[in-house]
Amino acid sequence: MNLEITKAIKNEVVNFKSPNPAFYEALGHDGMQKLMYSFYDNIYDSDIAHFFPQDPEEFEKVKIKNTKFFIQICGGPSVYDEEMQGKKDLDQYMIDIHKDFSIYLKSRNEWLGTFREVLEELDIDEEIKEDFWQYLDKFSKLTVNRWPKESAYVN
């Protein structure tokens, strides 16, 4: 199984597609919820925990909201629509939400690495898992909004 974190490049045109609905079909609602809650529990103990509310009740709301996003983007029921406040494009909405945060390459890599840990534990078809990973890897490039400054002294 290839769950490689590919390099994000500033101003890169990123072509991606939503995950194969087979991912949601393999896990179902309860499996998606378990996956996402495991992921966010690990995030809470990661180097990017500061991006998330530290109050347990507020953090629980984030887990619920983001679980809805992943259920819907993976072909499950349209449970995230009410969060989008009338916007049509689910992916663009999620990109816009991340503009409020300073997301560096290191943050993206930490997020993906944490996701990879929970995906490796899943007992589903490897192809389905890799397809979902491709979505995460490519889509996450679009959330990076802080890039290292280039220097004339670095080759």
Coordinates of C-alpha atoms in Angstrom, one line a residue:
M1 CA 0.0 0.0 0.0
N2 CA 1.3 3.4 -0.9
L3 CA 0.4 6.2 1.5
E4 CA 3.1 8.6 0.5
I5 CA 3.0 12.3 1.3
T6 CA 3.8 14.0 -2.0
K7 CA 5.5 17.4 -2.1
A8 CA 3.3 20.5 -2.2
I9 CA 4.5 23.3 -4.4
K10 CA 3.5 26.9 -4.2
N11 CA 1.0 27.9 -7.0
E12 CA 0.8 24.3 -8.1
V13 CA -2.3 23.4 -10.1
V14 CA -3.7 20.4 -8.2
N15 CA -6.2 18.2 -9.9
F16 CA -8.1 15.9 -7.6
K17 CA -11.3 14.0 -7.5
S18 CA -13.6 13.1 -4.6
P19 CA -12.9 9.7 -3.0
N20 CA -14.5 6.6 -4.4
P21 CA -17.8 6.1 -2.7
A22 CA -16.6 2.5 -2.1
F23 CA -14.7 4.0 0.9
Y24 CA -17.9 5.1 2.6
E25 CA -19.6 1.8 1.5
A26 CA -16.8 -0.2 3.1
L27 CA -16.9 1.7 6.4
G28 CA -20.5 2.8 6.7
H29 CA -21.6 5.6 8.9
D30 CA -20.4 4.1 12.1
G31 CA -17.0 3.1 10.6
M32 CA -16.5 6.6 9.2
Q33 CA -17.3 8.1 12.6
K34 CA -14.9 5.8 14.3
L35 CA -12.2 6.6 11.8
M36 CA -12.6 10.3 12.1
Y37 CA -12.9 10.3 15.9
S38 CA -9.7 8.2 16.1
F39 CA -8.0 10.7 13.8
Y40 CA -9.1 13.8 15.7
D41 CA -8.2 12.1 19.0
N42 CA -4.6 11.7 17.6
I43 CA -4.6 15.3 16.3
Y44 CA -5.4 16.5 19.8
D45 CA -2.1 15.1 20.9
S46 CA -0.1 16.2 17.8
D47 CA 2.0 19.2 16.9
I48 CA -0.9 20.8 15.2
A49 CA -3.3 20.6 18.1
H50 CA -3.1 24.4 18.5
F51 CA -5.3 24.7 15.3
F52 CA -8.2 23.2 17.1
P53 CA -10.2 24.2 20.2
Q54 CA -8.7 23.1 23.4
D55 CA -12.0 23.1 25.2
P56 CA -13.2 19.4 25.1
E57 CA -16.8 20.4 24.3
E58 CA -15.7 22.7 21.4
F59 CA -13.3 20.1 20.1
E60 CA -16.2 17.6 20.1
K61 CA -18.2 19.9 17.9
V62 CA -15.2 20.0 15.5
K63 CA -15.1 16.2 15.4
I64 CA -18.8 16.0 14.6
K65 CA -18.7 18.7 11.9
N66 CA -15.6 17.3 10.2
T67 CA -17.0 13.8 10.3
K68 CA -20.0 15.1 8.5
F69 CA -17.8 16.6 5.8
F70 CA -15.9 13.3 5.3
I71 CA -19.1 11.2 5.2
Q72 CA -20.5 13.5 2.5
I73 CA -17.3 13.9 0.4
C74 CA -16.9 10.1 0.5
G75 CA -20.4 9.5 -1.1
G76 CA -22.4 9.2 2.0
P77 CA -25.6 11.1 2.7
S78 CA -25.6 15.0 2.4
V79 CA -25.1 15.6 6.1
Y80 CA -22.7 18.5 5.8
D81 CA -24.9 20.7 3.6
E82 CA -26.3 22.7 6.6
E83 CA -22.7 23.6 7.6
M84 CA -22.0 25.2 4.2
Q85 CA -24.4 28.1 4.6
G86 CA -25.8 27.9 1.1
K87 CA -22.5 27.4 -0.8
K88 CA -22.5 24.9 -3.5
D89 CA -19.0 23.5 -3.8
L90 CA -18.1 21.3 -0.8
D91 CA -14.4 21.2 -1.7
Q92 CA -14.1 25.0 -2.2
Y93 CA -16.0 25.7 1.0
M94 CA -13.4 23.6 2.9
I95 CA -10.5 25.3 1.2
D96 CA -12.0 28.7 2.2
I97 CA -12.4 27.7 5.8
H98 CA -8.7 26.9 6.0
K99 CA -7.7 30.4 4.9
D100 CA -8.2 31.7 8.4
F101 CA -5.3 29.5 9.6
S102 CA -1.6 29.8 8.9
I103 CA -1.0 26.4 7.3
Y104 CA 2.6 25.5 6.5
L105 CA 4.0 22.5 4.7
K106 CA 5.0 21.1 8.1
S107 CA 1.4 21.4 9.3
R108 CA 0.1 19.6 6.2
N109 CA 2.6 16.8 6.7
E110 CA 1.7 16.4 10.4
W111 CA -2.0 16.3 9.4
L112 CA -1.4 13.7 6.7
G113 CA 0.9 11.7 8.9
T114 CA -1.7 11.5 11.6
F115 CA -4.3 10.5 9.0
R116 CA -2.0 7.8 7.6
E117 CA -1.7 6.3 11.1
V118 CA -5.4 5.7 11.4
L119 CA -5.8 4.6 7.8
E120 CA -3.1 1.9 8.3
E121 CA -5.3 0.4 11.0
L122 CA -8.3 0.0 8.7
D123 CA -9.2 -3.4 7.5
I124 CA -10.5 -2.6 4.1
D125 CA -9.4 -3.2 0.5
E126 CA -6.0 -1.5 -0.1
E127 CA -7.1 0.0 -3.4
I128 CA -10.0 1.8 -1.8
K129 CA -7.8 3.0 1.0
E130 CA -5.2 4.3 -1.5
D131 CA -7.9 6.1 -3.4
F132 CA -9.0 7.9 -0.3
W133 CA -5.4 8.7 0.5
Q134 CA -4.9 10.3 -2.9
Y135 CA -7.8 12.6 -2.2
L136 CA -6.3 13.6 1.2
D137 CA -2.8 14.1 -0.2
K138 CA -3.9 16.2 -3.2
F139 CA -6.6 18.2 -1.5
S140 CA -4.4 19.1 1.5
K141 CA -2.0 20.8 -0.9
L142 CA -4.7 23.4 -1.5
T143 CA -5.0 24.2 2.2
V144 CA -1.3 25.2 2.5
N145 CA -1.2 29.0 2.6
R146 CA 2.2 29.8 4.1
W147 CA 5.3 29.1 2.2
P148 CA 9.0 29.4 3.2
K149 CA 10.6 32.5 1.9
E150 CA 13.2 32.0 -0.9
S151 CA 16.7 33.2 -0.1
A152 CA 19.4 34.3 -2.5
Y153 CA 21.8 32.4 -0.1
V154 CA 20.2 29.0 -0.5
N155 CA 20.9 26.9 -3.6

